[in-house]
Structures are given as C-alpha cells and as structure tokens.
XYZ file of C-alpha atoms in Angstrom:
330
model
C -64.089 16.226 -89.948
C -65.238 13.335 -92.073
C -61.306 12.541 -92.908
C -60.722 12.854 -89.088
C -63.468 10.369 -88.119
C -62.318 7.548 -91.087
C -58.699 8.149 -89.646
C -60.208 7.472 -85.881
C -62.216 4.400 -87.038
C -59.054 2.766 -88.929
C -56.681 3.415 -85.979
C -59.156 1.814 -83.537
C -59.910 -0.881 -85.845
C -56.019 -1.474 -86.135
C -55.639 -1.670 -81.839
C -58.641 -3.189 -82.258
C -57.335 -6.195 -84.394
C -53.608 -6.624 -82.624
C -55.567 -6.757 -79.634
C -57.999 -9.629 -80.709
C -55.231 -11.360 -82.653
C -53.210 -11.911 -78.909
C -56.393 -12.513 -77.365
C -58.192 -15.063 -79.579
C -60.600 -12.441 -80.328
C -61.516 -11.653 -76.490
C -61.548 -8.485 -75.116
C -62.670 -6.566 -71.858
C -64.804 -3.526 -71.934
C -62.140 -1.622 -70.550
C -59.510 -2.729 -73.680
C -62.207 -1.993 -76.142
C -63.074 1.528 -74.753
C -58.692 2.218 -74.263
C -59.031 0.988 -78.300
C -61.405 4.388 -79.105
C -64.748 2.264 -79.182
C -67.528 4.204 -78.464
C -70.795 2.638 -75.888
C -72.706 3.116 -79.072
C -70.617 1.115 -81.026
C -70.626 -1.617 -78.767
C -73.839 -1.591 -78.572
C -74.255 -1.741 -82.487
C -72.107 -4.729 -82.510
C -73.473 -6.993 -80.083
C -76.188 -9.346 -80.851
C -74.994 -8.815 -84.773
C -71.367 -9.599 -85.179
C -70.239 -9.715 -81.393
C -71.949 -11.486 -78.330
C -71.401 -11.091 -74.640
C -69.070 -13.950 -72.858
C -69.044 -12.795 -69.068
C -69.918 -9.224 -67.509
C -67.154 -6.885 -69.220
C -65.784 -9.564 -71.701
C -66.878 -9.575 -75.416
C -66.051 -12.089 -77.895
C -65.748 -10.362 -81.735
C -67.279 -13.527 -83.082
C -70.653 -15.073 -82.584
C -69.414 -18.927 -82.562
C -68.219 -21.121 -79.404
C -65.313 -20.395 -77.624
C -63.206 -23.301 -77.787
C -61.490 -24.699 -74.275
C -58.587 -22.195 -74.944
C -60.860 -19.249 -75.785
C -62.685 -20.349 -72.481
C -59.578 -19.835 -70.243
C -58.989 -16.369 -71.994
C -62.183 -15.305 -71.404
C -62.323 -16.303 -67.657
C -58.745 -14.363 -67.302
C -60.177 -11.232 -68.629
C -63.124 -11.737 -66.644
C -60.869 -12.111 -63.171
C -58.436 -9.520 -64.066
C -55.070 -8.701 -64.294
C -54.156 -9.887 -61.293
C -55.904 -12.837 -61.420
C -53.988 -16.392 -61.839
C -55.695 -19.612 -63.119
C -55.404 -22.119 -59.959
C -55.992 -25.536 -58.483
C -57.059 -27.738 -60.901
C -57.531 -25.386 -63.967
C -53.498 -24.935 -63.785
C -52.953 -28.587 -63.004
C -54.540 -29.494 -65.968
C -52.978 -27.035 -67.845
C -49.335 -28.326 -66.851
C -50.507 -32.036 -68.074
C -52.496 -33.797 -64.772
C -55.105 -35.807 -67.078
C -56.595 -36.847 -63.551
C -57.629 -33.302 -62.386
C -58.687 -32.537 -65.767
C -62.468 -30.375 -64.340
C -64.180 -29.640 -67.846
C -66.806 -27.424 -66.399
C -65.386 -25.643 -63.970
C -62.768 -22.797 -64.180
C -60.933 -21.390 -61.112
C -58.939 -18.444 -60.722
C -56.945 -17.096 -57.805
C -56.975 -13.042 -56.567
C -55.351 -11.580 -53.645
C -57.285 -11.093 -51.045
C -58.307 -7.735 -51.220
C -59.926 -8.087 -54.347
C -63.065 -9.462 -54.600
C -64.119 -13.052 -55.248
C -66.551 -13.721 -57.687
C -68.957 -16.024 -59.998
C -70.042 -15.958 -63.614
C -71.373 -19.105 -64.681
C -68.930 -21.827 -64.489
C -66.100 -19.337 -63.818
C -65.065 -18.968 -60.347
C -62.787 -16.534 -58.894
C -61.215 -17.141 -55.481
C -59.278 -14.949 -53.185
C -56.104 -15.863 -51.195
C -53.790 -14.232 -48.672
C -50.909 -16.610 -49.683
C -50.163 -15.409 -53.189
C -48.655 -17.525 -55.748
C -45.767 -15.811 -56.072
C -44.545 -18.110 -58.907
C -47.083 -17.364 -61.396
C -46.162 -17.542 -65.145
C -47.043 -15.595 -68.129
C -48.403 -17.767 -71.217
C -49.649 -14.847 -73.729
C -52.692 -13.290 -71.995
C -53.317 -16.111 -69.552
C -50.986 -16.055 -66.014
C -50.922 -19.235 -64.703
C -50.139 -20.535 -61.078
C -47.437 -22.274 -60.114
C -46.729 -26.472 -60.828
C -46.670 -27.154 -57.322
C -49.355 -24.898 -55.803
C -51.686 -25.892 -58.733
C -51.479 -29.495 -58.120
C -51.563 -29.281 -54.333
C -54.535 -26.849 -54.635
C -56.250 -29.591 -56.905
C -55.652 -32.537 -54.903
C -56.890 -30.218 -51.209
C -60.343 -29.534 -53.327
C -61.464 -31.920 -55.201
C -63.889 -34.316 -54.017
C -62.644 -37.778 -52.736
C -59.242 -38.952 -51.250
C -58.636 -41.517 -54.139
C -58.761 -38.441 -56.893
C -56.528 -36.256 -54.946
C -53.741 -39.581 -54.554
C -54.501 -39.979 -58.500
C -53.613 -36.307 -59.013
C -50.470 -36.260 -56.899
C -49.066 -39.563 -58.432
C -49.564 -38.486 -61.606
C -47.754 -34.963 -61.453
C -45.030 -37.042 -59.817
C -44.190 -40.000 -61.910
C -44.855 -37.869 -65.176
C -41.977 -35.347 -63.473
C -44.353 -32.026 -63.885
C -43.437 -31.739 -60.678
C -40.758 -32.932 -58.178
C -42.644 -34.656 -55.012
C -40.388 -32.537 -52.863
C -41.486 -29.612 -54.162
C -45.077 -30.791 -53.206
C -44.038 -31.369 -49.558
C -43.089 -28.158 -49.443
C -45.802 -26.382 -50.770
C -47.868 -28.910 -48.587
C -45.837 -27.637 -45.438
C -46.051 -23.521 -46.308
C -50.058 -24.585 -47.050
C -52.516 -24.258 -44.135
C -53.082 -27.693 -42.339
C -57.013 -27.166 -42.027
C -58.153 -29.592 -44.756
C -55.116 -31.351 -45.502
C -55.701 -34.525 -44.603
C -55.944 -36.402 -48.190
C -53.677 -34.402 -50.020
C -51.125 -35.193 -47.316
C -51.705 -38.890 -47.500
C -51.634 -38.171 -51.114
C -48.120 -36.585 -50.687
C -46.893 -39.802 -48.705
C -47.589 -42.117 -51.468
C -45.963 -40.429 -53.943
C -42.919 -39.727 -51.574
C -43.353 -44.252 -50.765
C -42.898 -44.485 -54.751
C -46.679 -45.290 -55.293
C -47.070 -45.186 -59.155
C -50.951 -45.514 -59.462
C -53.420 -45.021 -56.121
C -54.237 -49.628 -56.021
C -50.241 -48.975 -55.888
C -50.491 -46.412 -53.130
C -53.998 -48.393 -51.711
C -51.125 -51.211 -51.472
C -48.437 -49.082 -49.575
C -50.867 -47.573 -46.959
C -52.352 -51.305 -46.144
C -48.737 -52.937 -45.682
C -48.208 -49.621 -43.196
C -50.717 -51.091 -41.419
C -49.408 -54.384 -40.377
C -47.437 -54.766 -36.899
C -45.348 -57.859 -38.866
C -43.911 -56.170 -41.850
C -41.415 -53.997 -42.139
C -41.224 -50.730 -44.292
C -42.229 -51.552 -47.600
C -40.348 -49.483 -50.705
C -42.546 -48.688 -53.432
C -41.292 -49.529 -56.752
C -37.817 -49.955 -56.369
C -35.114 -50.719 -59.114
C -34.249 -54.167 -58.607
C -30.374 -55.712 -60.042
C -29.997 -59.302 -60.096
C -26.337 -60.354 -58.748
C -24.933 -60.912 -62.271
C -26.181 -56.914 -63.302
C -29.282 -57.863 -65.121
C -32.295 -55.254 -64.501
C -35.156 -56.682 -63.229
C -38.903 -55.845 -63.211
C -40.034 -53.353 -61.113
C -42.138 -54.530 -58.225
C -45.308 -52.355 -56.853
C -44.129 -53.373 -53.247
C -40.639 -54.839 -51.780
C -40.040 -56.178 -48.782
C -36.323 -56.152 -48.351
C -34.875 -57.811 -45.549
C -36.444 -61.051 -47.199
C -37.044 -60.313 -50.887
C -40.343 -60.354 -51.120
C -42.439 -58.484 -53.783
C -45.722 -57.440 -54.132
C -47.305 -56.640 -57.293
C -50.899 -55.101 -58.032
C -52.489 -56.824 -61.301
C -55.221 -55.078 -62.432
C -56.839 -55.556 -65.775
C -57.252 -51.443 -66.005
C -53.631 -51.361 -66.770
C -53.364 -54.431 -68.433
C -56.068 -54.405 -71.576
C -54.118 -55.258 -74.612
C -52.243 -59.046 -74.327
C -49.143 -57.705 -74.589
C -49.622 -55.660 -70.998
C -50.982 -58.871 -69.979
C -47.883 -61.064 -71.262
C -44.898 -58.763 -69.920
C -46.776 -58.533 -66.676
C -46.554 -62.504 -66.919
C -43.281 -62.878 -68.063
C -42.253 -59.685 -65.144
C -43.424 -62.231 -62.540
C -41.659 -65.173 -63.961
C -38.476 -63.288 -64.327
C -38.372 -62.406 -60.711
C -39.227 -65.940 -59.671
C -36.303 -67.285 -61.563
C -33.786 -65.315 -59.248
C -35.945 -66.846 -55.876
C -37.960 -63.872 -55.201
C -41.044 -64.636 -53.862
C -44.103 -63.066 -55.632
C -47.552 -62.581 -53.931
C -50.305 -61.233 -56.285
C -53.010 -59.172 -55.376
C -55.865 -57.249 -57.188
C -57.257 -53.393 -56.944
C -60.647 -54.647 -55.532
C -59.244 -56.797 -53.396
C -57.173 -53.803 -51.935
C -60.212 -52.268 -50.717
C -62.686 -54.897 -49.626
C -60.766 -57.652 -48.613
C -58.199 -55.618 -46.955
C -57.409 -57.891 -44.097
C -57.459 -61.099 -46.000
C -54.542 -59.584 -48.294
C -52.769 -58.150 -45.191
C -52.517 -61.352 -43.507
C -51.832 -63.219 -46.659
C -48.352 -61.104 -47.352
C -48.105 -61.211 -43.068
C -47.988 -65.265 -44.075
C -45.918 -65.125 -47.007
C -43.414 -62.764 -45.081
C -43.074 -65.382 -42.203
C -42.625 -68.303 -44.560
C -39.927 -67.036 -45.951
C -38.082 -65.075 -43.454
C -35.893 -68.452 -42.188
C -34.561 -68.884 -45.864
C -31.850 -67.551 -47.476
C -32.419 -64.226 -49.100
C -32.202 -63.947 -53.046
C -29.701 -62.696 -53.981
C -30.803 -59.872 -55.685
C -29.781 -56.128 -54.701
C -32.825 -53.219 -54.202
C -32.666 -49.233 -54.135
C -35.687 -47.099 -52.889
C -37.379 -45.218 -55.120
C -36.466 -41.954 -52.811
C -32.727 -42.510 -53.617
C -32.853 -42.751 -56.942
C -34.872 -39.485 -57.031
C -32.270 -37.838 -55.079
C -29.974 -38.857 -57.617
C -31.658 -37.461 -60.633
C-alpha cells in the first residue's frame, strides 16, 4: 500500500508539473482534482506554498502574478469557452491606446453565465467570435472584433478614434475589416466607434489628424478633403505627406503639434516638410491640436479663405493619390 501511495503521489506530482509548466503555474480546481489531488491536499497547500487567485484558480507559488500570469488566471477563471475580448485582446494584438491595466474582460456565449471576480470581468454574447485564436492556454478574440469592441466601450469618443487609428496605420488590422465587423455589430451604441471607423477609412493618422478631417467635413466651401495622401512632384520626386489635401487647388493642411514633435529633429523635418512643399507652389496652412477643438470656426474659415484665394490660380503642379487607393493596392 505504502509503494502504491508514493507511486500515486509521483504520478500526480508529474501531471501536476506539465500542467503548471503550460500554465505558468495556474491551475483550476477542476485540473488539480483530474491531476489525483486530494481536498485535503489542497487544503494543506494553501496559505503555505500555494495561495488562492480567483474562486477555482490556484497559483502553486505565493508571489505576484505578473501581467501574463494575470491573463492566465482570468482564462481559467472564465472557462474553456471563454475568449479574452475588447480591449484586453486589443492590447494584446499591439493597440498601446486601449492598453486597460486594471481591468480584464472576457467574452462567453450567452448561455453561460457572466460573471465578476475582482478586476476580472466576464461578459456574455450571442454573436460569438467565431475567429478566436489559441495562444497556449489563453484563446484570444479576434483583431477586428477586439478592437471594435474596445473602441464601442471605452469611455470617450477621442480614445475610441485613438484606438481605431492606431490598429489601422500600425496594419494589426485592415480598416475594411473594421467596417465590417462594425456593420455585422449591433448599431445601438455605435456612434463613436463609427466616426472612429470614418477617420481611419479618410486616412486620419492620429485623432488632431482625424479632429482635422471631421471639421473640413463641415464646411459648405470645401470640397472632400483626402487624408494623408502620397504626394509626387511633376519631375517624380516624393513629397511630404500632408495631414489634409485639398485637391482641385493643391492645398494642404498640416496639424503641428509639439506632442509629436519633442526632439528638434521632429521639429526640423516638420520644417523642412513644409518648405519642401512650398517650393513646388503648394500652399500650406498650419494649424494646431488645441486650436482644432476650441477655435474650431476660426480655423474653418481660415482654410475656407485660403481655399478661395487660391482657387483662380494655376494649380501646382504636383500629382495626389488618396490614401484609400493606395490601401486597395497593398
């Protein structure tokens, strides 16, 4: 008997340890008892070389979990069919901007329950993701649901463009993959992760970029304006990249904003950008972040001015292409 009960204790310890080893020593109550450990022995073992994390999830070590041992623990605690969501998997794809360091959210279907344990928090959905990948013992929503998730529920319009814009230019994911999940999404609540959506689609690269593109749209003078096209002068020479173009005249538009711009060198090709584009007869109107959103009329009807100044002269000659065709041609 004592032979049989050393021979049970090493073959739970060795589950025991390939489990932990995948798991960053995490388990559920329900892996430890499939692993042959008794209620006894868990009870032993916590408070002296194990610790509770969430109801039914034990950590085999009595230290902090770091922000990877975190999201392990939260999976175990949601279950198998849970999927980190929002902006837990936008974060995890690369979004700096929906980055939440407290909380933790986690997607079920909807007949499973929803549920809280600490800063954990466990949704349900009737839409599932059904694009969830497989990362070791985490599952992990998909790049487009995640980042339309985080942008419908964080707090503030200007976060959810920032969130957006980012997945976008960094190409985690393609903007017309977010119009689609937009579009399959319910509309209840969509409001600012749609006009999130639109100024990523414009070719807003920052949200004074996409603060720029919105107050333009407003005008009953200008036309259309591209966001951030690609810009050839007539002998082939690249130019800088404008925030705003106005192209039946030339005209560009261009966000300086010392954010962006904190080491000299920013500050000096930003300069010299400006200079280039004036040396080929585009026109270049200046305007700054704050000035996007208190003065918003003032800057409105100084481009409106600048526009009608210069729509009687010859246009540069200098050759655009939106931003949305040279995505399509990726």
């Amino acid at each position: 008997p004592r032979q049989c009960r050393t021979g049970q204790i090493r073959l739970m310890d060795i589950r025991l340890n390939s489990l932990t080893e995948r798991q960053q020593g995490l388990v559920s109550r329900a892996q430890l008892q499939t692993c042959g450990v008794t209620r006894d022995e868990l009870r032993w073992r916590l408070g002296r070389i194990w610790r509770s994390v969430h109801p039914g999830v034990v950590a085999t070590f009595t230290g902090c979990l770091s922000p990877h041992q975190r999201l392990i623990a939260a999976q175990l605690y949601a279950g198998p069919h849970a999927y980190l969501s929002s902006w837990t998997a936008a974060s995890w794809y690369g979004v700096e901007t929906a980055r939440e360091p407290s909380i933790i959210r986690l997607t079920v279907p909807a007949h499973l329950t929803a549920r809280r344990s600490g800063l954990v928090h466990v949704s349900r959905t009737t839409r599932v993701d059904q694009a969830v990948q497989e990362r070791g013992p985490l599952r992990i929503g998909s790049r487009a649901r995640a980042v339309i998730d985080a942008a419908r529920e964080v707090k503030g319009a200007r976060r959810a463009q920032a969130i957006v814009i980012e997945a976008v230019q960094r190409r985690i994911v393609p903007v017309e993959d977010l119009r689609h999940e937009l579009e399959a999404g319910p509309r209840r609540g969509s409001g600012q992760v749609r006009r999130a959506v639109w100024a990523a689609e414009a070719g807003a690269w920052s949200v004074p970029e996409a603060d720029l593109l919105d107050l333009l749209a407003e005008s009953e003078i200008l036309p259309v304006a591209w966001g951030n096209p690609a810009l050839t002068a007539e002998s082939g020479e690249r130019l800088p990249t404008p925030d705003a173009w106005l192209d039946d005249v030339g005209l560009a538009v261009q966000v300086h904003s010392r954010a962006f711009h904190a080491r000299d060198s920013d500050w000096e090709a930003t300069v010299s950008g400006d200079s280039l584009l004036s040396e080929h007869g585009v026109v270049v109107i200046g305007v700054t972040p704050t000035s996007l959103t208190t003065n918003r009329d003032s800057v409105r009807h100084r481009v409106e001015r600048a526009y009608l100044a210069v729509r009687d002269r010859s246009r540069p000659r200098v050759y655009a292409v939106p931003r949305t065709e040279l995505r399509s041609n990726r």
